[in-house]
Coordinates of C-alpha atoms and ligand atoms in Angstrom, one line a residue:
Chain A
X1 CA 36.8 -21.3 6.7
X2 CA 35.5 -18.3 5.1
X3 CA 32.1 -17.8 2.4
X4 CA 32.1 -15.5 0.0
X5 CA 28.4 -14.1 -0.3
X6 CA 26.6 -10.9 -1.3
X7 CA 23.5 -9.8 1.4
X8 CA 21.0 -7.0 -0.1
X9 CA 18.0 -5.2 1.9
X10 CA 15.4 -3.9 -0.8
X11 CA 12.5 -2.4 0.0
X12 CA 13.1 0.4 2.1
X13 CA 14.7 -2.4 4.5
X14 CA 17.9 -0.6 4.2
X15 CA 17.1 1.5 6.9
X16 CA 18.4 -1.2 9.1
X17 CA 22.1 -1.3 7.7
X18 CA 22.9 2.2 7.4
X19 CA 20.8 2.9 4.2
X20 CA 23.5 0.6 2.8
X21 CA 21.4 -1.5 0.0
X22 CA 24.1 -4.2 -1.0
X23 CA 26.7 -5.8 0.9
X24 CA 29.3 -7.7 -0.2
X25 CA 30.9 -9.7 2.6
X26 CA 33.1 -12.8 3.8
X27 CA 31.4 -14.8 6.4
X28 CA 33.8 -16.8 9.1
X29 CA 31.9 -19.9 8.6
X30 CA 33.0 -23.6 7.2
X31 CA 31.3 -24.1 3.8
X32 CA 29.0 -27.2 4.1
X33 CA 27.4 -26.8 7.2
X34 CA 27.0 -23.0 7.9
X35 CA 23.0 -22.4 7.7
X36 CA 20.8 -19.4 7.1
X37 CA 20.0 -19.7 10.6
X38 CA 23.7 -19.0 11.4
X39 CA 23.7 -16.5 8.6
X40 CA 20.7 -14.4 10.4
X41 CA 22.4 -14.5 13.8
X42 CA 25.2 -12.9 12.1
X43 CA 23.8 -10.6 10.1
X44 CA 22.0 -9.0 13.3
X45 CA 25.6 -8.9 14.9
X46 CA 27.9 -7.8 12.3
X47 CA 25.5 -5.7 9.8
X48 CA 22.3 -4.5 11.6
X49 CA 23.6 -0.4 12.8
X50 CA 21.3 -0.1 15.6
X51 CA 20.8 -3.0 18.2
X52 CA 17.2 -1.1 18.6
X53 CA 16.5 -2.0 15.1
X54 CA 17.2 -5.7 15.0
X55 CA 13.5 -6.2 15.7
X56 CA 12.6 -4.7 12.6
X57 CA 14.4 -7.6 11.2
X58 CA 14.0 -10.6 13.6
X59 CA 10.7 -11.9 15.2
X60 CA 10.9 -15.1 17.3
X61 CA 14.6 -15.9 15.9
X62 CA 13.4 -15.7 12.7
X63 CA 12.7 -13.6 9.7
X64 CA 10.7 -11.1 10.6
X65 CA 6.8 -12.2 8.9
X66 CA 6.4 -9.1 6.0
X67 CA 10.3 -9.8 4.8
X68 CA 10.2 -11.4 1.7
X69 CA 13.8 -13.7 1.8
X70 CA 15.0 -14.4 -2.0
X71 CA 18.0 -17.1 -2.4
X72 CA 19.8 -16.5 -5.5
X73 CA 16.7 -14.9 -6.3
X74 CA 14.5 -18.0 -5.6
X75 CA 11.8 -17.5 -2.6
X76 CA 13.6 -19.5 0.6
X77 CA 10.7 -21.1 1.3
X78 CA 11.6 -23.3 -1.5
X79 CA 15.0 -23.6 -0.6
X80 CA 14.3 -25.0 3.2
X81 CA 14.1 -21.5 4.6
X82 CA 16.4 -21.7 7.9
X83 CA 17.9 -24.9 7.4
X84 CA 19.3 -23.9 3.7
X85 CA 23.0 -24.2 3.7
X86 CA 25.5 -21.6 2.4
X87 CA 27.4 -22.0 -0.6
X88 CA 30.2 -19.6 -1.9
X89 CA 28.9 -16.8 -3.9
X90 CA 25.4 -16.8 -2.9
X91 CA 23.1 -14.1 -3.4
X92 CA 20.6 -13.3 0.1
X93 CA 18.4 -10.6 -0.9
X94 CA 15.8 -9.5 2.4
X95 CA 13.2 -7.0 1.0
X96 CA 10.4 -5.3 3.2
X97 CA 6.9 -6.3 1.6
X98 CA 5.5 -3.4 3.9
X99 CA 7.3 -0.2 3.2
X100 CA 5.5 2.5 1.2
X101 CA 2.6 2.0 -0.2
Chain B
X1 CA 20.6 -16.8 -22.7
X2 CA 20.2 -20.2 -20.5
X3 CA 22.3 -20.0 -17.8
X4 CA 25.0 -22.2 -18.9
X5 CA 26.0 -24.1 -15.5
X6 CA 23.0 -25.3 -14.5
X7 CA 23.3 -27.1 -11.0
X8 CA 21.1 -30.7 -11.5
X9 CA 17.5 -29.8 -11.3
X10 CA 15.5 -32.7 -8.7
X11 CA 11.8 -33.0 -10.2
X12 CA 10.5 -31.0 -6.6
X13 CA 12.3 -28.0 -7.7
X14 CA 10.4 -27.8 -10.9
X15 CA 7.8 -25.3 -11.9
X16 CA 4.4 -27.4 -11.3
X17 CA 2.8 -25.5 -14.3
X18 CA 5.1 -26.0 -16.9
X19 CA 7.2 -28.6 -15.5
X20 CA 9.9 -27.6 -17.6
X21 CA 11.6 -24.5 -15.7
X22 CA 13.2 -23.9 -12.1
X23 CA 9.9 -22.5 -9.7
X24 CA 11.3 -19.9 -8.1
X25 CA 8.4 -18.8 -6.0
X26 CA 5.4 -20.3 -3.9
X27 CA 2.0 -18.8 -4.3
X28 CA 0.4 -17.8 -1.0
X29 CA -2.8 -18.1 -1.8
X30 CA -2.8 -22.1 -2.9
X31 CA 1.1 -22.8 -2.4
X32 CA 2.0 -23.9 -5.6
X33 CA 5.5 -23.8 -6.8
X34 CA 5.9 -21.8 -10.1
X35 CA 8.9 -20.4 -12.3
X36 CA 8.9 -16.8 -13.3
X37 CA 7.3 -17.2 -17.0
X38 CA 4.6 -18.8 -15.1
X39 CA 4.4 -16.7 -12.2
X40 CA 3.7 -13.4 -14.6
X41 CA 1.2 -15.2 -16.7
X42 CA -0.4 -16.4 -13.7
X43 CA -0.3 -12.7 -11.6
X44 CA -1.7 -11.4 -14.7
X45 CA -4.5 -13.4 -15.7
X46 CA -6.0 -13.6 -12.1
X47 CA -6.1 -9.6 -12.2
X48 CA -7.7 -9.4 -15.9
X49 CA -10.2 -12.5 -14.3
X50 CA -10.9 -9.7 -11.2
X51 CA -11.7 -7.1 -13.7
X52 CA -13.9 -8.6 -16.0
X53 CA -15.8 -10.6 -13.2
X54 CA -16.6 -7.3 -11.7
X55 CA -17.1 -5.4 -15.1
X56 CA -14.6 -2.8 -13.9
X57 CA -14.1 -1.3 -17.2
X58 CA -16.0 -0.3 -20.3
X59 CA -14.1 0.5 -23.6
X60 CA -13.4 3.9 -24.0
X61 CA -13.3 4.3 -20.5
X62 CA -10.6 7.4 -19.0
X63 CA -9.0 5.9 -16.7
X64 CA -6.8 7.2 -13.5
X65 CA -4.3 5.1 -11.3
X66 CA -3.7 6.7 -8.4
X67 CA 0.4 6.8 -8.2
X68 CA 2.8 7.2 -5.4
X69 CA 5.8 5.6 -6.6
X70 CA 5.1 2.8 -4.0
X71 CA 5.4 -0.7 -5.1
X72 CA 1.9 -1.0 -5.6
X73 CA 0.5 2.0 -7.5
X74 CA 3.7 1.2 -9.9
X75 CA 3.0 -2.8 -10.2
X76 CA -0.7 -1.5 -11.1
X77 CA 0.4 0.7 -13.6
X78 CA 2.4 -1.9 -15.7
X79 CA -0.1 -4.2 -15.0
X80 CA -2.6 -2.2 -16.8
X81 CA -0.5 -1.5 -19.3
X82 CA 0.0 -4.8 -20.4
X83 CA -3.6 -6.1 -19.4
X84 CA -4.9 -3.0 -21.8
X85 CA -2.9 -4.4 -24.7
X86 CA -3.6 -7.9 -24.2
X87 CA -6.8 -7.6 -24.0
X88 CA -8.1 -4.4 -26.1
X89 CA -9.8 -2.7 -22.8
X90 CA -9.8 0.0 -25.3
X91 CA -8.8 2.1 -21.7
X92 CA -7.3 5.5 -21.9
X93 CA -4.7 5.3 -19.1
X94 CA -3.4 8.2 -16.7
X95 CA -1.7 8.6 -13.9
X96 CA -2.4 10.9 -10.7
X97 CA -0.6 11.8 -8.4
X98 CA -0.8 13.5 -5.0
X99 CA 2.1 16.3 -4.0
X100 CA 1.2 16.8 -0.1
X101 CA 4.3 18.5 -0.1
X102 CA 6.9 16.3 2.4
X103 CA 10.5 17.3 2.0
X104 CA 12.2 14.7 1.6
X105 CA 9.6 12.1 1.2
X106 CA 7.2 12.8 -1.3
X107 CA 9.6 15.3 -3.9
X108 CA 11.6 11.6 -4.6
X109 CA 8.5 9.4 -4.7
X110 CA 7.1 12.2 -7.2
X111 CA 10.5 11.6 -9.3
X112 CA 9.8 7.8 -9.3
X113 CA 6.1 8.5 -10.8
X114 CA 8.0 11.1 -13.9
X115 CA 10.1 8.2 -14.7
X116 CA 7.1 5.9 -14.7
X117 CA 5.4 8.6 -16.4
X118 CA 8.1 7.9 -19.3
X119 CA 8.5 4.4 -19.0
X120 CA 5.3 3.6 -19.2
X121 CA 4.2 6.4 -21.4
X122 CA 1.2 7.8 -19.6
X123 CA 0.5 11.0 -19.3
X124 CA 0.6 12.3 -15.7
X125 CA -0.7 14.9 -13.2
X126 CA 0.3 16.4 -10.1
X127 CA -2.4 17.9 -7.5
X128 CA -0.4 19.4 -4.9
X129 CA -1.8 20.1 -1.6
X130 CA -0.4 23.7 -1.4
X131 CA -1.7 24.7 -4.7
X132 CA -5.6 23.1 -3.5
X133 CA -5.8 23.9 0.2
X134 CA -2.9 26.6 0.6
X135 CA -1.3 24.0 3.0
X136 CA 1.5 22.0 2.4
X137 CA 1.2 18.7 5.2
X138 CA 4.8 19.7 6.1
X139 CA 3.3 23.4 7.3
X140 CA 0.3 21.3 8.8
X141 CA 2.7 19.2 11.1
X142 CA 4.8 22.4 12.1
X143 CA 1.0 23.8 13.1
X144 CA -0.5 20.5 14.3
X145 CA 1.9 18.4 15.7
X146 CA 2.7 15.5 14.0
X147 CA 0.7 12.8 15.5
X148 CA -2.3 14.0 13.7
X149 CA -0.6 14.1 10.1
X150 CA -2.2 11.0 8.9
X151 CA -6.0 12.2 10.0
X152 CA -5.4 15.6 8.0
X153 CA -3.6 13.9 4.9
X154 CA -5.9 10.9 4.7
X155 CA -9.1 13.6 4.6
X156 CA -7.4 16.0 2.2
X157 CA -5.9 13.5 0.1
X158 CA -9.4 12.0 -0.5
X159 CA -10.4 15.3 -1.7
X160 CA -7.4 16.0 -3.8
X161 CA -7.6 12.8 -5.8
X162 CA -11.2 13.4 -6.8
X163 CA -10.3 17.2 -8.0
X164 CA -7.6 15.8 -9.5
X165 CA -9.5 13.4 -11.7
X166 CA -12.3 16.2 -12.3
X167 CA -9.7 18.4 -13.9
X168 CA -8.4 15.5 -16.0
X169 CA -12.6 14.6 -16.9
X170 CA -12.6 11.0 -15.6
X171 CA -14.6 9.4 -13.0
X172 CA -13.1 6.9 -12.0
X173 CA -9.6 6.2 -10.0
X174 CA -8.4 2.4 -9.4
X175 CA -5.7 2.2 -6.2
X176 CA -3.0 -0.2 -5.8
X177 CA -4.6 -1.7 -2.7
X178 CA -4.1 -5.5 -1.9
X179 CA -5.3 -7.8 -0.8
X180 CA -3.7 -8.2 2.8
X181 CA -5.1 -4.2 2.9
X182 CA -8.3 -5.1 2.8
X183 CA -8.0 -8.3 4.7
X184 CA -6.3 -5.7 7.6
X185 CA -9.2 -3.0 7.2
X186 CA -11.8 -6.1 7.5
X187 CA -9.8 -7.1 10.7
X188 CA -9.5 -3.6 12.0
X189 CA -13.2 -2.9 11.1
X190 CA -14.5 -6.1 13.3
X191 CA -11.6 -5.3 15.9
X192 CA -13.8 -1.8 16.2
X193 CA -17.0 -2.9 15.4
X194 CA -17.5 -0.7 12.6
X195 CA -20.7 -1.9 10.5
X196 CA -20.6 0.6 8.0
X197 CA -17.1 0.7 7.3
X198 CA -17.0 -3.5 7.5
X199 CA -19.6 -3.8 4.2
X200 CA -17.8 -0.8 2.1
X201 CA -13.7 -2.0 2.9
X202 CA -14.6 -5.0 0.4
X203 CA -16.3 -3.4 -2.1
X204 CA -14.1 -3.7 -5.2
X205 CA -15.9 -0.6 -6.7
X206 CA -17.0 1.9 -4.5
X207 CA -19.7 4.7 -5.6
X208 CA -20.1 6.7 -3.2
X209 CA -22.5 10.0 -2.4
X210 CA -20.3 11.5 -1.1
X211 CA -17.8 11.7 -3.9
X212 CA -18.3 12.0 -7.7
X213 CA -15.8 9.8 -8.9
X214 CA -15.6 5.9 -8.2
X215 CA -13.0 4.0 -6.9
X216 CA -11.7 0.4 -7.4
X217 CA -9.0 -1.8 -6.2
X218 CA -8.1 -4.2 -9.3
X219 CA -5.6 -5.7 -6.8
X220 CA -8.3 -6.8 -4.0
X221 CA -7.5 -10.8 -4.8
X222 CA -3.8 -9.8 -4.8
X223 CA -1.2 -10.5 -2.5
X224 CA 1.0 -8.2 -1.0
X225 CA 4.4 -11.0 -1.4
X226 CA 3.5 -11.8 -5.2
X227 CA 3.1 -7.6 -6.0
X228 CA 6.5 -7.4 -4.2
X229 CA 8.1 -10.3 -6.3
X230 CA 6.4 -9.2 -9.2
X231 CA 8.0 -5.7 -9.4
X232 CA 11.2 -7.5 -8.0
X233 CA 11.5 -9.4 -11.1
X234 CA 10.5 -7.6 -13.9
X235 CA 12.8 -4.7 -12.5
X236 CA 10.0 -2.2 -12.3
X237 CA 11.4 0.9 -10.8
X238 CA 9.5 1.8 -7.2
X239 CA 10.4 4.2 -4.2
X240 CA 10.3 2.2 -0.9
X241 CA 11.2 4.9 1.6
X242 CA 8.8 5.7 4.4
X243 CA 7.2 9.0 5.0
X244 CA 8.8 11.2 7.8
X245 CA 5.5 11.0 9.5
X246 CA 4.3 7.3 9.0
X247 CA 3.3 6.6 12.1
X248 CA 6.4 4.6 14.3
X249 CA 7.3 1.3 12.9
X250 CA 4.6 -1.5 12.8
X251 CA 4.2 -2.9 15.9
X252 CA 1.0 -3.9 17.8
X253 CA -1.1 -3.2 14.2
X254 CA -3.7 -5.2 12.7
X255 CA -1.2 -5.5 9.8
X256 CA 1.1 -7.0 12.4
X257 CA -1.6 -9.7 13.6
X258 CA -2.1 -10.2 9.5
X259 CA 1.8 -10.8 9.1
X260 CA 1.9 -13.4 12.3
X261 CA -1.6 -15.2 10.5
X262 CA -0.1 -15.1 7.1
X263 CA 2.9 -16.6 7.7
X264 CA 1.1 -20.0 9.8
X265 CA -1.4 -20.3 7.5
X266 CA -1.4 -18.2 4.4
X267 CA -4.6 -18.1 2.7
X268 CA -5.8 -16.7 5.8
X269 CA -5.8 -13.4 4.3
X270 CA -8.2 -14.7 1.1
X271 CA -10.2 -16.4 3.8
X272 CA -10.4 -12.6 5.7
X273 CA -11.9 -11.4 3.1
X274 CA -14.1 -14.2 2.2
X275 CA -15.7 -13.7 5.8
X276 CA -15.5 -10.2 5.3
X277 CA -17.7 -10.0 1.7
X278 CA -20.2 -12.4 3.4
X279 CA -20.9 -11.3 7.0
X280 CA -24.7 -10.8 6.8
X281 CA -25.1 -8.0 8.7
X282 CA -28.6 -6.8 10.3
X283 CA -30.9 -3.9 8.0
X284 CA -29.6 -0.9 9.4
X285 CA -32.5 0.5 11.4
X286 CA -32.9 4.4 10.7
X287 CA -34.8 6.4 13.6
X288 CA -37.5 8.4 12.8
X289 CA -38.3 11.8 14.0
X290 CA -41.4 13.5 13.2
X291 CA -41.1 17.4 13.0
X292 CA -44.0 19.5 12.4
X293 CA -43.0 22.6 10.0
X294 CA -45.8 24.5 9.4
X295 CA -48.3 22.6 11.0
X296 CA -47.5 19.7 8.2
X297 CA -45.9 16.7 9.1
X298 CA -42.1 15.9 7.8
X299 CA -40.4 12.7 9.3
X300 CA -36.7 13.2 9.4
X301 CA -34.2 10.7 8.7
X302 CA -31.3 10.5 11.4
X303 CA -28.1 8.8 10.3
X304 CA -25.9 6.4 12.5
X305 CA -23.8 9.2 13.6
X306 CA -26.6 11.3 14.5
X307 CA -26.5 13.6 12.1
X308 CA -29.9 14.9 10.2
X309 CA -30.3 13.6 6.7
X310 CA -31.7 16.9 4.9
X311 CA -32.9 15.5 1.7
X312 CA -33.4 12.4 0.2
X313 CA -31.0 13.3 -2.9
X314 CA -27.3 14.0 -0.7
X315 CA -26.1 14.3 -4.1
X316 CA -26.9 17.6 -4.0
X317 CA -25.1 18.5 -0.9
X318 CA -23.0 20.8 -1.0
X319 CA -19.6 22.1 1.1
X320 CA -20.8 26.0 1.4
X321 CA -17.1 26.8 1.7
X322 CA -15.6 24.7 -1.0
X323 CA -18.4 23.4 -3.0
X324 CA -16.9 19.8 -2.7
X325 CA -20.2 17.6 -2.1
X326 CA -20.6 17.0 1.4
X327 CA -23.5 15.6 2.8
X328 CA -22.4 18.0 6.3
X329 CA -22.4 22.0 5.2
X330 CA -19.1 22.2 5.4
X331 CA -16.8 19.6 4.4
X332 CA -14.2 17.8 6.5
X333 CA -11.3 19.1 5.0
X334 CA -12.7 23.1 5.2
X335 CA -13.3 22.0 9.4
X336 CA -9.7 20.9 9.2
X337 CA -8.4 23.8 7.5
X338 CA -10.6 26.6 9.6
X339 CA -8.6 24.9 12.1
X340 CA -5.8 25.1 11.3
X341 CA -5.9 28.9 10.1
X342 CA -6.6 29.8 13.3
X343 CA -3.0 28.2 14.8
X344 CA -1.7 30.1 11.8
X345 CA -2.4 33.3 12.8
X346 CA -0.9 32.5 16.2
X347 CA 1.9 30.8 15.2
X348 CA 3.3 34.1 13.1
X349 CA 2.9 36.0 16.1
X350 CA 4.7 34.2 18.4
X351 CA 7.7 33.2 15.3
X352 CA 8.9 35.4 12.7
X353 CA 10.6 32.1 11.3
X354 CA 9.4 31.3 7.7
X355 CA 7.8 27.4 8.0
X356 CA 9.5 25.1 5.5
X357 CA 9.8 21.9 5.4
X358 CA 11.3 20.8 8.4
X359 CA 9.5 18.6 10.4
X360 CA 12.2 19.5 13.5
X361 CA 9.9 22.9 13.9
X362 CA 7.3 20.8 14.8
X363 CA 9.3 19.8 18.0
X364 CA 9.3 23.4 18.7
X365 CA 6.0 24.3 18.5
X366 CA 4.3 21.5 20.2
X367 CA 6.0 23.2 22.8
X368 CA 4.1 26.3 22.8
X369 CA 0.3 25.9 24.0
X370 CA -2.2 27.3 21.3
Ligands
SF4_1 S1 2.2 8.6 6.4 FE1 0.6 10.0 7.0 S2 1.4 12.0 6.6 FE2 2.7 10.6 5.5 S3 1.8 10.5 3.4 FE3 0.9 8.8 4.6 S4 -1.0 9.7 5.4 FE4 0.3 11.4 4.8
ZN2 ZN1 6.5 -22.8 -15.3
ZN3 ZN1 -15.2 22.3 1.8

């Protein structure tokens, strides 16, 4: 039904979402088989500002290479990446490896 | 404190150091799976193994880190830190910072380095472009337009950090840059063809004539994702935002290419580098000229770029304007600034407006034709 989950961009990556760093936000999806890939599509459709900067977040439907993707603060690519399933109360946190130097 | 709901740990989720704790990351460079006390010990180690591999230090040594407030100047500064006390480098730590005077950009990165200043109790010090040249880069991009920013600050900034460390007495300034930036200058160097830039971009120490105060880059072996996790966890307070006149987004670089290579195969970027230190390139051949100066017969040495090489000791080259060694009479930054003072004087006759700050004026006067 709905999923409870809090979204961060760190980094400088908040340029993307209004300089808005942390979101907390209730995703229309049914607990259990919702996926990170269904959580990016939504993400560039419900929190990205400007359609023109969704490329700064997406490359070839996925995480843009240079965006480090934490899951409850573990790197995804331990967690399955794309195919990781949501769970209530989990913590995505997107952070730009290649702001600033 | 534990945390005290732990979901059911499977034995593939484990750290495969300690095999006690959760991993929570996967190294790049050989994909292994490590938790967070491991992760540190390991980030750290590798960077104390860089430096005393490469005898980057020597006790008593002054020491500056060049700081922005970025992620990887401040990584490098607590890394030091602790590495310093670990280990007894006996180093005396400071850091430097550069003020090229960006509203709005670099007067909040500057705040991050005072904080770091206090948390990691060094002392600090401030060049500021206005104070060294007269110019602040935000008058420069009103004058020149902005799509030349990067050319003028990269050339003064090279100045400004070795006056800086002059003032402060040291000789040497380490850099926070990685190892995916030297993988992309290696790329960007064969990509060009530059020889002579290709043999110095992975030099972890650099000495050159041209300058009087080394440089090194304890982070060469380091990558970008682990400096970025590493400052993630251990809270380590960095500015992230980009400068006004960073050139537009990232598309189309060689850091781009990197990104795309990295994320196929990741120790790609190690193996750049690995190519890059041992590319055997060709003696470079120097051209002789013979001149005749009083009937008595001098061979000249011409340089790749055609210049003349004067005298066998550059060292004592000087800029005529600035005094800054140059192996050219006058250095790069005085060509930049004559330059520029002459767009000065023009500008203030043709506006009365006072240039501050704002990049907008730029707009404005890239307009008018100098
Ligand atoms: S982006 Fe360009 S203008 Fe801005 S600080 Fe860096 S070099 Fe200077
Ligand atoms: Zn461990
Ligand atoms: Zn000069």
């Amino acid at each position: 039904m709905a999923i409870k989950i809090k979204i961060e961009f760190l980094g400088g990556l908040d340029i993307i979402s209004n300089s808005i760093r942390e979101h907390k936000v209730t995703v229309p999806f049914e607990e259990g088989e919702a996926t990170m890939k269904d959580l990016i599509n939504w993400i560039t459709k419900n929190i990205i500002s400007d359609p023109k900067d969704i490329p700064v977040f997406i490359e070839n439907e996925t995480v843009r290479p240079g965006i480090l993707v934490l899951i409850n603060d573990t790197d995804w690519e331990l967690e399955g990446m794309e195919d990781y399933v949501i769970e209530q109360g989990d913590v995505f946190t997107f952070t730009s490896t290649l702001h600033g130097g | 404190m534990p945390e005290i709901i732990q979901k059911k740990l499977k034995v593939s989720a484990l750290c495969e150091l300690c095999h006690a704790r959760k991993a929570v990351m996967k190294r790049p460079k050989n994909l292994m799976k490590l938790c967070k006390e491991c992760f540190y010990n390991v980030f750290e180690t590798e960077i104390h193994n860089t430096i005393v591999s490469n005898n980057l230090f020597s006790p008593g040594d002054k020491i500056a880190i060049g700081a922005s407030g970025g992620k990887d100047s401040t990584v490098l500064a607590s890394v030091l830190k602790t590495l310093n006390e670990r280990y007894n480098y006996g180093l005396h730590l400071v850091l430097l910072s550069i003020d090229e005077g960006i509203v709005g950009y670099r007067d909040d990165s500057l705040a991050t380095v005072k904080r770091n200043q206090k948390q990691y109790n060094m002392p600090l010090e401030i060049v500021s472009y206005k104070d060294l040249y007269n110019w602040s880069m935000d008058e420069i991009v009103s004058c020149a337009g902005i799509r030349s920013s990067c050319t003028y600050c990269g050339v003064l900034r090279r100045q400004a950090l070795d006056r800086g460390a002059e003032k402060l007495g040291i000789n040497h300034v380490v850099t926070g840059h990685n190892a995916d930036d030297v993988a992309e200058t290696v790329l960007m160097n064969i990509l060009r063809g530059d020889i002579n830039r290709l043999e110095s971009s992975t030099r972890i120490l650099t000495d050159s004539d041209n300058s009087p105060v080394k440089r090194s880059k304890p982070f060469k072996y380091t990558y970008q994702k682990e400096i970025v996790l590493y400052a993630h966890y251990k809270k380590l307070d960095y500015f992230s935002t980009e400068c006004t006149y960073a050139p537009e987004a990232f598309r189309g670089t060689a850091r781009e290419l990197l990104k795309g290579l990295e994320s196929i195969r990741p120790s790609c970027i190690m193996d750049i580098i690995y190519s890059g230190e041992h590319l055997s390139l060709a003696p470079k051949k120097k051209k002789q000229t013979v001149a005749y100066k009083n009937k008595k017969r001098i061979e000249q040495e011409i340089n790749q770029d055609g210049s003349v090489k004067l005298d066998t000791k550059p060292k004592t080259n000087k800029c005529e304007k600035c005094g800054y060694l140059s192996s050219n009479k006058i250095c790069k930054a005085c060509v930049l600034l004559q330059g520029l003072e002459l767009n000065r004087a023009k500008v203030s006759l043709d506006s009365n407006s006072a240039i501050d700050g704002a990049a907008k004026l730029s707009k404005t006067l890239e307009g008018l034709s100098f």
